[in-house]
PDB file of C-alpha atoms and ligand atoms in Angstrom:
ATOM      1  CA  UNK Y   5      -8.896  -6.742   4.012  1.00 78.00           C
ATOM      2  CA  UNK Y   6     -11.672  -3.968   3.057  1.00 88.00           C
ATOM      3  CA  UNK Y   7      -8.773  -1.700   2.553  1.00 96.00           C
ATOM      4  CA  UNK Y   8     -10.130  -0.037  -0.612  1.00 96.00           C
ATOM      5  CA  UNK Y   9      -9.788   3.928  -0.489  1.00 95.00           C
ATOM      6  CA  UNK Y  10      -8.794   4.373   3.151  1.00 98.00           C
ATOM      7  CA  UNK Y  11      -6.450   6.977   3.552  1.00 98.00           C
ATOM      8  CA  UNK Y  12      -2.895   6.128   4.961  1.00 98.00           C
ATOM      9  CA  UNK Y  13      -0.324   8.590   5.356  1.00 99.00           C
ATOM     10  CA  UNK Y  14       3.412   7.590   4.778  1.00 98.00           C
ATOM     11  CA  UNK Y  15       6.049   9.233   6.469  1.00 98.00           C
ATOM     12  CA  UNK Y  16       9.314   7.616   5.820  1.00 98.00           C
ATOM     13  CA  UNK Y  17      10.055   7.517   2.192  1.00 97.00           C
ATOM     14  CA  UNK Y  18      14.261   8.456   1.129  1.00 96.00           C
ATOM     15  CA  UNK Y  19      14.067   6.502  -1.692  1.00 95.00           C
ATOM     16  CA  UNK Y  20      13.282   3.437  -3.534  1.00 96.00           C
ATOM     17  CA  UNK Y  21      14.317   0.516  -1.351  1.00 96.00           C
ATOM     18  CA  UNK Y  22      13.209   2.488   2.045  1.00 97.00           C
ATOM     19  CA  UNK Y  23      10.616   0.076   3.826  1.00 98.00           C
ATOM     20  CA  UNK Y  24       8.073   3.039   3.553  1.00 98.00           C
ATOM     21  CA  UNK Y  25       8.212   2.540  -0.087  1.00 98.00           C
ATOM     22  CA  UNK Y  26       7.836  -1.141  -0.104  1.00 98.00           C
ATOM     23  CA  UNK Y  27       4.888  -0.989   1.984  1.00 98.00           C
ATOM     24  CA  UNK Y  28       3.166   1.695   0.309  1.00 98.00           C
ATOM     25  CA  UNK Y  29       3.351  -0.210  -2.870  1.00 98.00           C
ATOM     26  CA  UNK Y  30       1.503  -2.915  -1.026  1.00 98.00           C
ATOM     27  CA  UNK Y  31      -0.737  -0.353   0.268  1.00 98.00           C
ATOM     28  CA  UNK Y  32      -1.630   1.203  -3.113  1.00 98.00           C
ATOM     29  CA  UNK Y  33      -2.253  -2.465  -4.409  1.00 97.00           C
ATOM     30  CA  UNK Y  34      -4.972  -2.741  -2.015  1.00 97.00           C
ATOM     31  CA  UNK Y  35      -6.445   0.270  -3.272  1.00 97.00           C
ATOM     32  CA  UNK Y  36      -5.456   2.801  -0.612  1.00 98.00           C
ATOM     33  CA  UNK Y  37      -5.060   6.327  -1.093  1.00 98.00           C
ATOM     34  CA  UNK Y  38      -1.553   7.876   0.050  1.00 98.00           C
ATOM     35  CA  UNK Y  39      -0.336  10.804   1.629  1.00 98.00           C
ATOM     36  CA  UNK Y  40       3.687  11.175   1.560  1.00 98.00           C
ATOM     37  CA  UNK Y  41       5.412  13.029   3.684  1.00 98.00           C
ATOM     38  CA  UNK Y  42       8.569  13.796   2.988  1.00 98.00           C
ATOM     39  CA  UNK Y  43      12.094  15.385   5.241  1.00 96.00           C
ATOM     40  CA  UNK Y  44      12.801  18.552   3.435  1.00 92.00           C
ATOM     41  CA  UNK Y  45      13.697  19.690   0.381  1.00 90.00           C
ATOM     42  CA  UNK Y  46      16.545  17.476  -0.163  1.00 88.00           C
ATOM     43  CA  UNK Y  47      13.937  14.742  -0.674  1.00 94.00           C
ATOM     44  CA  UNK Y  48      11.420  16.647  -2.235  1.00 95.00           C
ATOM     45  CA  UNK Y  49      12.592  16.113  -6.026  1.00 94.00           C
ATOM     46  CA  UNK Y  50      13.083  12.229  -5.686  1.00 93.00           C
ATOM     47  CA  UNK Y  51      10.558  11.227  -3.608  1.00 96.00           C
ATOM     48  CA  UNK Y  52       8.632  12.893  -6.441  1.00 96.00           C
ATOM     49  CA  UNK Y  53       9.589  11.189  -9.089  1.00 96.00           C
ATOM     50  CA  UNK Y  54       8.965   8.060  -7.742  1.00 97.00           C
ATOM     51  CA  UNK Y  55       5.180   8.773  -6.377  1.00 97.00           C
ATOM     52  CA  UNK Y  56       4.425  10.526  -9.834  1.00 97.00           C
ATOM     53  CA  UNK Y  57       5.939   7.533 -11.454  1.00 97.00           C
ATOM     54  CA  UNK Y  58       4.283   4.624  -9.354  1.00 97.00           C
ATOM     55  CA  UNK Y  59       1.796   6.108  -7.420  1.00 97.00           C
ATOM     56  CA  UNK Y  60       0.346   9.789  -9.405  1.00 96.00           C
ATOM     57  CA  UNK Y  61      -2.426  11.558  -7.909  1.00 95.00           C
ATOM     58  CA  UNK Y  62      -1.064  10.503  -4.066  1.00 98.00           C
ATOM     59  CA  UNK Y  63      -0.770  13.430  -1.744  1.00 98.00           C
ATOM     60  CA  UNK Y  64       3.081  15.081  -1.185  1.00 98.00           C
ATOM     61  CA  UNK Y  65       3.710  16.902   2.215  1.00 98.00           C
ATOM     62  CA  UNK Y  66       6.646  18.606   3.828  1.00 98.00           C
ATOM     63  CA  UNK Y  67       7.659  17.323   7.124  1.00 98.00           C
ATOM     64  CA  UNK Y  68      10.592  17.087   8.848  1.00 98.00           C
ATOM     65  CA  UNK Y  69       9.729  15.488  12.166  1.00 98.00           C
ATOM     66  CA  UNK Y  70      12.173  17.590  14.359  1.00 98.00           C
ATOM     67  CA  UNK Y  71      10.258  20.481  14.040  1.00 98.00           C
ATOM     68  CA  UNK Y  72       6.397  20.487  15.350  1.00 98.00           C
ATOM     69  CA  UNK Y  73       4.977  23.518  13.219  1.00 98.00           C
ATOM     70  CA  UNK Y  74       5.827  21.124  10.467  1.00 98.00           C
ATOM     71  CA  UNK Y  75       4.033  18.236  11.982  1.00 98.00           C
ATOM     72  CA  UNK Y  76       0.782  20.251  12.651  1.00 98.00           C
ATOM     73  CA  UNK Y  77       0.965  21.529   9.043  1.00 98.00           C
ATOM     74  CA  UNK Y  78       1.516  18.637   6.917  1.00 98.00           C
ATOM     75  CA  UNK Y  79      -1.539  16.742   8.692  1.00 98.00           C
ATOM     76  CA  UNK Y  80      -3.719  19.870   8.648  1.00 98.00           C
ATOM     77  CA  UNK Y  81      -2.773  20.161   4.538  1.00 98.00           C
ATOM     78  CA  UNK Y  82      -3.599  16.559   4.483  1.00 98.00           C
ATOM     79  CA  UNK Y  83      -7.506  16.603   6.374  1.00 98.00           C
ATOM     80  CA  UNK Y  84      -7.970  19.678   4.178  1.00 98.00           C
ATOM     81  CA  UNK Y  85      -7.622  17.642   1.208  1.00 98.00           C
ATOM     82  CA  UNK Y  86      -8.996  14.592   2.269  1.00 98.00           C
ATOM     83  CA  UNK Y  87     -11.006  15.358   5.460  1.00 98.00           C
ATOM     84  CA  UNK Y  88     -10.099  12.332   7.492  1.00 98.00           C
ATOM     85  CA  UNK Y  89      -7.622   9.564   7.733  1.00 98.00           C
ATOM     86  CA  UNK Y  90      -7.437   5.943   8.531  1.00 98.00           C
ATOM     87  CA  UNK Y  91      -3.945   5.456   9.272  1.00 98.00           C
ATOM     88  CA  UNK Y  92      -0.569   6.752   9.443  1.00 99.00           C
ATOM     89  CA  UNK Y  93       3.026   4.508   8.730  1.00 99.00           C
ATOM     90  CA  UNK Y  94       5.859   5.957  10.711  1.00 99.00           C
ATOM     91  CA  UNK Y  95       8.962   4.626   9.184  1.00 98.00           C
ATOM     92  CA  UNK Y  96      11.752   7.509  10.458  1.00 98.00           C
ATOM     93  CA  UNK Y  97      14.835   6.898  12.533  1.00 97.00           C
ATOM     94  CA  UNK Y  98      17.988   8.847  12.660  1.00 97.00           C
ATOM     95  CA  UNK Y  99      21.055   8.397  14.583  1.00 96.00           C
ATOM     96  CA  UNK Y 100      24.718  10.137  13.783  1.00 95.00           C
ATOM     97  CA  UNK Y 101      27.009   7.947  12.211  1.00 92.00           C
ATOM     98  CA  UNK Y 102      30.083   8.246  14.805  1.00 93.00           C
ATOM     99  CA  UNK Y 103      27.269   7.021  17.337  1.00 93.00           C
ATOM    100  CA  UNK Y 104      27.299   3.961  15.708  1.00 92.00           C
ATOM    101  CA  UNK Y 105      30.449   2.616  15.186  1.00 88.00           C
ATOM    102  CA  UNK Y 106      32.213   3.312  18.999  1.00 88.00           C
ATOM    103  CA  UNK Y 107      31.991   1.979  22.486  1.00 95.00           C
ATOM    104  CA  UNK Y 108      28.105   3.100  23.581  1.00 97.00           C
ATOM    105  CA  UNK Y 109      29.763   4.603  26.653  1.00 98.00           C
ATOM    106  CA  UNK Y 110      31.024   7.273  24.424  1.00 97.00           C
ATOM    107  CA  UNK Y 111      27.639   8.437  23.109  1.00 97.00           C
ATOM    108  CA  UNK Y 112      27.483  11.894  23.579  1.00 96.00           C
ATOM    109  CA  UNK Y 113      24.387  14.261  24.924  1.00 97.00           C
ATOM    110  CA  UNK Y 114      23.426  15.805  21.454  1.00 97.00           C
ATOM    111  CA  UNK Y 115      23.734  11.990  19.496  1.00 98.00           C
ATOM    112  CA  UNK Y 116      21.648  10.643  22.355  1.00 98.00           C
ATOM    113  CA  UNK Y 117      19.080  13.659  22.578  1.00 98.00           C
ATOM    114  CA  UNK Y 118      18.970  13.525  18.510  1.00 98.00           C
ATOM    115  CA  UNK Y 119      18.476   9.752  18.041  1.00 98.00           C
ATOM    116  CA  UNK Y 120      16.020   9.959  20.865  1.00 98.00           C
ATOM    117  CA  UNK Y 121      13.856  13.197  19.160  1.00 98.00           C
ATOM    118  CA  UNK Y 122      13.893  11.936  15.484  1.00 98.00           C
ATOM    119  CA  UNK Y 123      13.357   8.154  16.443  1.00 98.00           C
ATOM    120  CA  UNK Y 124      10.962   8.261  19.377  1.00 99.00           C
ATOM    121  CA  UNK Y 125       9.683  11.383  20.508  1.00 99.00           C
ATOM    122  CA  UNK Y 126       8.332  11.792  16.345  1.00 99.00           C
ATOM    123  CA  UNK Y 127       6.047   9.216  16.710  1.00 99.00           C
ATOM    124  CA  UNK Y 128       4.530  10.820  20.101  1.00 99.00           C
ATOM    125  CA  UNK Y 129       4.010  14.096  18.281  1.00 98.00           C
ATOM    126  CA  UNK Y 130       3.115  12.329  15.109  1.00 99.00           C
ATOM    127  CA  UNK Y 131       0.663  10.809  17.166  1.00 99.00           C
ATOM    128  CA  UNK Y 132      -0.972  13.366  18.671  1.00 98.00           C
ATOM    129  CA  UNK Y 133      -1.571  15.156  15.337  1.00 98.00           C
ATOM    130  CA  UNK Y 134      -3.038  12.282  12.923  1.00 98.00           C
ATOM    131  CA  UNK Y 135      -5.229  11.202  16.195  1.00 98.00           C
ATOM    132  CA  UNK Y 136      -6.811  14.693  15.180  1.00 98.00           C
ATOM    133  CA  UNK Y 137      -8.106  13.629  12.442  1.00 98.00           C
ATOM    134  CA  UNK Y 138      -8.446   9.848  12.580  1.00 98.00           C
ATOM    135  CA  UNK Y 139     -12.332  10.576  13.481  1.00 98.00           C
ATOM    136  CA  UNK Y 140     -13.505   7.441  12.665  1.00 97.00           C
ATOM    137  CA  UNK Y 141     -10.676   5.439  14.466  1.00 98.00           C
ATOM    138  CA  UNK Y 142      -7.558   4.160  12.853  1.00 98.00           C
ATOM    139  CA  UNK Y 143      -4.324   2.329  13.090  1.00 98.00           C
ATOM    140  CA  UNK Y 144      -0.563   4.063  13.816  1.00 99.00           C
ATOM    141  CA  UNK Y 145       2.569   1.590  12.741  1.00 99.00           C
ATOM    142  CA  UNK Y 146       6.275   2.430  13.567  1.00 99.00           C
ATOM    143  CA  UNK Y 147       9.058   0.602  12.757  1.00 98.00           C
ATOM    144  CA  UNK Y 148      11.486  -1.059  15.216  1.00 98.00           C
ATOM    145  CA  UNK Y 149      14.515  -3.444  15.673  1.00 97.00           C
ATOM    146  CA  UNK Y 150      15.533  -6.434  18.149  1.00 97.00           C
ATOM    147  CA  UNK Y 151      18.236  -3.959  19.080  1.00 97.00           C
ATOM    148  CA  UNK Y 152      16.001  -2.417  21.679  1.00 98.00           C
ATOM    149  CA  UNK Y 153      16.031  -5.736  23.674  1.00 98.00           C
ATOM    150  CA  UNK Y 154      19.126  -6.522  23.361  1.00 97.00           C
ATOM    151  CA  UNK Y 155      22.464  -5.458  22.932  1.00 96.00           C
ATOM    152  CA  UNK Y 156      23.559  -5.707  19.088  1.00 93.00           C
ATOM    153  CA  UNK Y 157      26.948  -4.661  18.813  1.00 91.00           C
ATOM    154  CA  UNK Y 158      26.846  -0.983  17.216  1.00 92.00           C
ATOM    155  CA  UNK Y 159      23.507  -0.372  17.491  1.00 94.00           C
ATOM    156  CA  UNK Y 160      24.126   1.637  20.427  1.00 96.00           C
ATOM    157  CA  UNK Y 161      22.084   4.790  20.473  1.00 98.00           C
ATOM    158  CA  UNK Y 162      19.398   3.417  18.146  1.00 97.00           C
ATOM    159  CA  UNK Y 163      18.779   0.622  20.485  1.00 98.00           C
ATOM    160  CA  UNK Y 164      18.283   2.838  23.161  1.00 98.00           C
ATOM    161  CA  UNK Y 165      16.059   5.401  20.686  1.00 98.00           C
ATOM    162  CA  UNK Y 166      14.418   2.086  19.655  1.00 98.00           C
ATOM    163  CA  UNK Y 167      13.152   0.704  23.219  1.00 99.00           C
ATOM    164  CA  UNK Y 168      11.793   4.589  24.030  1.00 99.00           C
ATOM    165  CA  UNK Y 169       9.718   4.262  21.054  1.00 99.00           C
ATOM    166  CA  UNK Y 170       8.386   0.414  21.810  1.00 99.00           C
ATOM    167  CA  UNK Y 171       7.665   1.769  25.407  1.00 99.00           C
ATOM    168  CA  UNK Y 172       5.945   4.769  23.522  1.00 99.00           C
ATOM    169  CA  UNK Y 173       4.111   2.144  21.501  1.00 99.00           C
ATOM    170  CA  UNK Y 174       2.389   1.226  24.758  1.00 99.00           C
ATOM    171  CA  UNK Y 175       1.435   4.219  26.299  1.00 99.00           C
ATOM    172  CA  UNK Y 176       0.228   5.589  23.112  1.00 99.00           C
ATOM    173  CA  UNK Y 177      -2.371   2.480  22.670  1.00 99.00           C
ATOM    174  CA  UNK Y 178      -3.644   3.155  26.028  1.00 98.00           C
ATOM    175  CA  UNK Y 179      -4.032   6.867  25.698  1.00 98.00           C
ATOM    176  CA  UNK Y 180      -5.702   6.221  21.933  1.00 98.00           C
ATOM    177  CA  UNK Y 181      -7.416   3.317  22.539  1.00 98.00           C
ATOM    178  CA  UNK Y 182     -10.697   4.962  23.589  1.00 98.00           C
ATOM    179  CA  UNK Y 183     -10.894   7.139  20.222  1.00 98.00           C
ATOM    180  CA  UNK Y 184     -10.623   2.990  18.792  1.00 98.00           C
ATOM    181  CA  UNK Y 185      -6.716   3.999  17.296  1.00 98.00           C
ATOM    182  CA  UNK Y 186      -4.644   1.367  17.909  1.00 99.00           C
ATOM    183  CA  UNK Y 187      -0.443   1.972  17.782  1.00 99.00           C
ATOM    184  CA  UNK Y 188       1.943  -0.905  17.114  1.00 99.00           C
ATOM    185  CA  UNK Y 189       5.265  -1.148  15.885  1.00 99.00           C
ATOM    186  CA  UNK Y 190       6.645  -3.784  13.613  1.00 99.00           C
ATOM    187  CA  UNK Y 191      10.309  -5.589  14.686  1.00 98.00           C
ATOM    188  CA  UNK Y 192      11.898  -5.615  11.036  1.00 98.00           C
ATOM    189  CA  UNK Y 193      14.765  -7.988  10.579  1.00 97.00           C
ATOM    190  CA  UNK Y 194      17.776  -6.297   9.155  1.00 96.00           C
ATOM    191  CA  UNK Y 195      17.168  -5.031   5.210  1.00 96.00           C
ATOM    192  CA  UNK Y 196      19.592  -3.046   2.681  1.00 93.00           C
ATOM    193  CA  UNK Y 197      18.439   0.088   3.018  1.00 92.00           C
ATOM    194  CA  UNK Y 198      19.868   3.782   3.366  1.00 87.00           C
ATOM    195  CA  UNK Y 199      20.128   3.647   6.915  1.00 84.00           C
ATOM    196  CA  UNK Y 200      20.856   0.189   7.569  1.00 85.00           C
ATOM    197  CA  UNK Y 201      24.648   1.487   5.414  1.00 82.00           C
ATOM    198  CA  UNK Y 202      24.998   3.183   8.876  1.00 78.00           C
ATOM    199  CA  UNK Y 203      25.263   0.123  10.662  1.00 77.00           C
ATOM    200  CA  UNK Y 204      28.872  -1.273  11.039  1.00 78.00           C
ATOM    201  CA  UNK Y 205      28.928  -5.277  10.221  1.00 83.00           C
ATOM    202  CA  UNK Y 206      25.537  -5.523   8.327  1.00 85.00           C
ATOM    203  CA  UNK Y 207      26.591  -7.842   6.200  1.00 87.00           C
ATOM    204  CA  UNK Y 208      27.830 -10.019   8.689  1.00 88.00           C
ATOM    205  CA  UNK Y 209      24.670  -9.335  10.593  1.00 89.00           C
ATOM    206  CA  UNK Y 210      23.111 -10.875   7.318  1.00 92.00           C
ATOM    207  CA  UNK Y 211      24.911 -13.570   7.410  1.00 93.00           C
ATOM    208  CA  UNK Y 212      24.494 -14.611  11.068  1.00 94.00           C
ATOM    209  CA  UNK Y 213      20.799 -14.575  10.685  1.00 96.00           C
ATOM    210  CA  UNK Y 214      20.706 -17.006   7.465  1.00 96.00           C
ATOM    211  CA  UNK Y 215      22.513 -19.630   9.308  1.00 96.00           C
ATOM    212  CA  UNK Y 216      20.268 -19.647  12.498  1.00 97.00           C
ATOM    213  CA  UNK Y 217      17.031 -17.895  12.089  1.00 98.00           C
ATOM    214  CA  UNK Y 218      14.054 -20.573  12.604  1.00 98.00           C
ATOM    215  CA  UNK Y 219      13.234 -19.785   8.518  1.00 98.00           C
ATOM    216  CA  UNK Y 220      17.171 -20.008   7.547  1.00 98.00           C
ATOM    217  CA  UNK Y 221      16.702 -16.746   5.622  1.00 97.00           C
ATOM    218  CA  UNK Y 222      17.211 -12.637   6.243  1.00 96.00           C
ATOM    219  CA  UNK Y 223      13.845 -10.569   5.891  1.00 97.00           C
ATOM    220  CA  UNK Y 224      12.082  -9.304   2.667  1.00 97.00           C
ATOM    221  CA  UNK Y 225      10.907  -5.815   3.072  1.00 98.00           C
ATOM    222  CA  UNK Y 226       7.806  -7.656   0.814  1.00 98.00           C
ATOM    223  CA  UNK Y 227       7.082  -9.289   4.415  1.00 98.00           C
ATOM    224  CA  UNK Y 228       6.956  -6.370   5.847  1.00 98.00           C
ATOM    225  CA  UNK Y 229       4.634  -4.406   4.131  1.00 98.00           C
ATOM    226  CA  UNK Y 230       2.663  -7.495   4.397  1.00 98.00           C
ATOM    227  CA  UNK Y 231       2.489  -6.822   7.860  1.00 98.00           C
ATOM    228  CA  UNK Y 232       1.880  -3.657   8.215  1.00 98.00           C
ATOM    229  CA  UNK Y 233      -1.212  -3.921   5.404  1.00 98.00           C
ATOM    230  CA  UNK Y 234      -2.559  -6.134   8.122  1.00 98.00           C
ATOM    231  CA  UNK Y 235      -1.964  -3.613  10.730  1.00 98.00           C
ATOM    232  CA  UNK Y 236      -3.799  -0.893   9.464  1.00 98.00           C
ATOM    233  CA  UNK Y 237      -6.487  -3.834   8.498  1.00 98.00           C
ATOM    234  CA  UNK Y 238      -9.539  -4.602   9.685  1.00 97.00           C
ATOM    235  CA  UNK Y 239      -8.435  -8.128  10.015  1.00 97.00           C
ATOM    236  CA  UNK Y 240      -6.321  -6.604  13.195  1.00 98.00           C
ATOM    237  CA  UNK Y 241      -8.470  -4.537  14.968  1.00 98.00           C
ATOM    238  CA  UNK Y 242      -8.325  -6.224  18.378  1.00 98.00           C
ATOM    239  CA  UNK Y 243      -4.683  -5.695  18.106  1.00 98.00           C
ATOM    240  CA  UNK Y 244      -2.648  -2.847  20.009  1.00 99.00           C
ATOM    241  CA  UNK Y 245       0.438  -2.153  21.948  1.00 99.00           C
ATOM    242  CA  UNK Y 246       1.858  -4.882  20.675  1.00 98.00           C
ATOM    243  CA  UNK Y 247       5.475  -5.160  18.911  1.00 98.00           C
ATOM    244  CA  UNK Y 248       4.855  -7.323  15.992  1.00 98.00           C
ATOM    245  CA  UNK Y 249       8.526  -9.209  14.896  1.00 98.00           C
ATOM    246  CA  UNK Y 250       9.012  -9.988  11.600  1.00 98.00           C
ATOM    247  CA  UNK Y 251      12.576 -11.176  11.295  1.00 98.00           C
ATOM    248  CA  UNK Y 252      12.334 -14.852   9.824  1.00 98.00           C
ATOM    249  CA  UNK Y 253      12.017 -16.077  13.737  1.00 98.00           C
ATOM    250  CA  UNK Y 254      15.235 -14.771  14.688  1.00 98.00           C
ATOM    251  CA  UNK Y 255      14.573 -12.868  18.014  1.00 98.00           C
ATOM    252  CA  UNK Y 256      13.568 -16.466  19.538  1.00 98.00           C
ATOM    253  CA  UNK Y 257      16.809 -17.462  19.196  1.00 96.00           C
ATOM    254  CA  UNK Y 258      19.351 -17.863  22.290  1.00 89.00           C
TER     255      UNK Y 258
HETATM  256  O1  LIG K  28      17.358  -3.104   8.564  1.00 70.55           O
HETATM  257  C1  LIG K  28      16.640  -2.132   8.467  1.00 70.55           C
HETATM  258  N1  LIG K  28      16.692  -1.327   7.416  1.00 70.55           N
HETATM  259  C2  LIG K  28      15.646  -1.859   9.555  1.00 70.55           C
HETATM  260  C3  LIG K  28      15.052  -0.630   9.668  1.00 70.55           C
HETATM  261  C4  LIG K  28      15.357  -2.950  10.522  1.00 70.55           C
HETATM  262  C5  LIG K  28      14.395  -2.600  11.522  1.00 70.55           C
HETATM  263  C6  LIG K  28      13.839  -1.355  11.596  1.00 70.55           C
HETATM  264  N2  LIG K  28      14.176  -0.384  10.685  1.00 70.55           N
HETATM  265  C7  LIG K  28      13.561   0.930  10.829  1.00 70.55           C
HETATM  266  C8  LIG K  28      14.501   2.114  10.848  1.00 70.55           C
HETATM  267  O2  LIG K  28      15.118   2.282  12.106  1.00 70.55           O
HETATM  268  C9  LIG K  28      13.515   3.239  10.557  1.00 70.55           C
HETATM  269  O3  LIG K  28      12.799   3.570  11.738  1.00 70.55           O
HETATM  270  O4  LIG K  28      12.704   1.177   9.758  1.00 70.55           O
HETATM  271  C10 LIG K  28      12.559   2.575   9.573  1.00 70.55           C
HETATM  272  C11 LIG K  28      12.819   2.907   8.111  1.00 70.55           C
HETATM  273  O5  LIG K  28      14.160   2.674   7.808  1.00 70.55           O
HETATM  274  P1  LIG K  28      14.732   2.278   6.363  1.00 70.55           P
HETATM  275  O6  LIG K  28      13.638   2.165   5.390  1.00 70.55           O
HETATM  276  O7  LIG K  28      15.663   1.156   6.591  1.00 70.55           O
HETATM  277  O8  LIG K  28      15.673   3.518   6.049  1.00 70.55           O
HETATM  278  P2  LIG K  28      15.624   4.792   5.068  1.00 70.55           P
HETATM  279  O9  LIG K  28      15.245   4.402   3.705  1.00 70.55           O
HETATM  280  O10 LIG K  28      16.936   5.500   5.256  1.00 70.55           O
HETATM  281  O11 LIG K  28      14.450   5.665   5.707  1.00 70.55           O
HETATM  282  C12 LIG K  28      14.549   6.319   6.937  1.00 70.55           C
HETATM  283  C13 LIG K  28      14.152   7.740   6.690  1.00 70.55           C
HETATM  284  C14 LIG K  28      15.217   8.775   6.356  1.00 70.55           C
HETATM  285  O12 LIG K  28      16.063   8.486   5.463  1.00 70.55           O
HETATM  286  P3  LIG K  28      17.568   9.153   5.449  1.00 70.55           P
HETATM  287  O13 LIG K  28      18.323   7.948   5.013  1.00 70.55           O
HETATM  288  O14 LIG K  28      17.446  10.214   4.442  1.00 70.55           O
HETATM  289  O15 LIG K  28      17.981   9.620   6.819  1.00 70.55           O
HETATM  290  O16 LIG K  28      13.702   8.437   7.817  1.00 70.55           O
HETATM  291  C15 LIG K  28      13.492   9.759   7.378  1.00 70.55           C
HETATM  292  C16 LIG K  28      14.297   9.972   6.139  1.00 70.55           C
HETATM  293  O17 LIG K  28      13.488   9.977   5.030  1.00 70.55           O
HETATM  294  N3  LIG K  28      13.937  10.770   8.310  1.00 70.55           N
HETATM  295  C17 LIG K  28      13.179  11.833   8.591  1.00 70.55           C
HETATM  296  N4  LIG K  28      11.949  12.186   8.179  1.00 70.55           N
HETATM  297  C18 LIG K  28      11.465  13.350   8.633  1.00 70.55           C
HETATM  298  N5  LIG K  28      12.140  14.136   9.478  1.00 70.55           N
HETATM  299  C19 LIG K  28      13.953  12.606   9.471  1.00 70.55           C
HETATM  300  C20 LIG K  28      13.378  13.814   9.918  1.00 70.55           C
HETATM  301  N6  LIG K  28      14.009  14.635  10.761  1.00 70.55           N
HETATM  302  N7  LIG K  28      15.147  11.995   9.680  1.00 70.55           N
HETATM  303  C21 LIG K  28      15.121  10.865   8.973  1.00 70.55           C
END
């Protein structure tokens, strides 16, 4: 994997069963230094804990991705400390809860607009930043979900938020490629996490996808990280653009 001491920068972490954290305990057992970035001070204290418990001497950064002063700062505090990166994990979405329980119909502008900034538009400016500073090339991975191709009941907004950041996938890859970043996003089957509480019926979501997935099984977060080691790998560098699903097989399904 040649993954030893590359610098990856984690933005995404709420606690101990968010995907971010699964993946960078994958990361840091291939040796990779870690940046965490972190939404506020709300976070600030647990996210702590856990890196000074698992992970000590990793990098913690204020960012909450709504705001771009705070984008430009947390990656400028990070090059100052490190003076380049190899990759960045984007593992943020957001939605209001009433947006996901009602008819889609009834979204309204500011649950739309807000979905839209925190899960899509963050990984543009995100982007745009770490590309700064990824000097010697790199690798950007998002998380998304099969509700951006089609309709999962409840998803609503997110599925909407989630196919703007897929199509940002794209034209991010194209306008990166020539610095040699590449941008792809990950399709996650549904995992017990924080925000997946949000999502009316998860459980019988769950359910659903161990009867008929090809694997007959729901989706380790383990297999994720997985992934997303291989991402920011070597081993995929004539990979970008590309939406990556790991979801036991399900999205093949009819
Ligand atoms: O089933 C699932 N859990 C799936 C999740 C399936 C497929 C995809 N995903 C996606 C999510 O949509 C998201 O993009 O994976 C990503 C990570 O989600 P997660 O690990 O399931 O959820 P969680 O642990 O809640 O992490 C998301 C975090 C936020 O957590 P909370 O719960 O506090 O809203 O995104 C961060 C925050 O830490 N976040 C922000 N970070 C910076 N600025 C902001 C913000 N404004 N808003 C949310």
């Amino acid at each position: 994997m040649k993954m030893k001491d590359k610098k990856v920068v984690i933005m995404g972490v709420a606690n101990k069963r968010s995907i971010a954290w699964t993946i960078a305990k994958a990361l840091h057992q291939q040796g990779v230094k870690l940046a965490f970035t972190y939404q506020g001070e709300r976070l600030q204290k647990s996210v702590g804990q856990l890196v000074d418990a698992e992970m000590p001497g990793s990098l913690m950064v204020e960012c909450d991705v709504t705001d771009d002063m705070q984008i430009e700062t947390a990656f400028e505090q990070i090059n100052e400390v490190w003076g380049s990166l190899d990759g960045v994990v984007h593992s943020i979405g957001f939605a209001k809860a009433e947006d996901l329980s009602e008819a889609y119909v009834n979204t309204s502008r500011d649950g739309y607009a807000l979905a839209q900034d925190i899960s899509a538009y963050s990984l543009v400016a995100v982007s745009r930043e770490a590309s700064k500073y990824l000097t010697a090339g790199g690798s950007i991975v998002t998380m998304t979900y099969m509700g951006s191709e089609r309709v999962i009941p409840n998803y609503n907004v997110m599925g909407v938020a989630k196919a703007a950041l897929e199509a940002s996938v794209k034209y991010l890859a194209h306008d990166l490629g020539p610095s040699n970043i590449r941008v792809n996003a990950i399709s996650a089957g549904p995992i017990r996490t924080l925000a997946a509480k949000g999502v009316k019926d998860f459980n019988s979501m769950l359910s659903v996808i161990e009867e008929r997935s090809p694997l007959r099984r729901g989706t380790d977060p383990e297999e994720v990280a997985d992934t997303t080691v291989f991402l920011l790998s070597h081993m995929s560098r004539g990979i970008t653009g590309e939406v990556i699903h790991v979801d036991s097989g399900y999205n093949i399904m009819g």
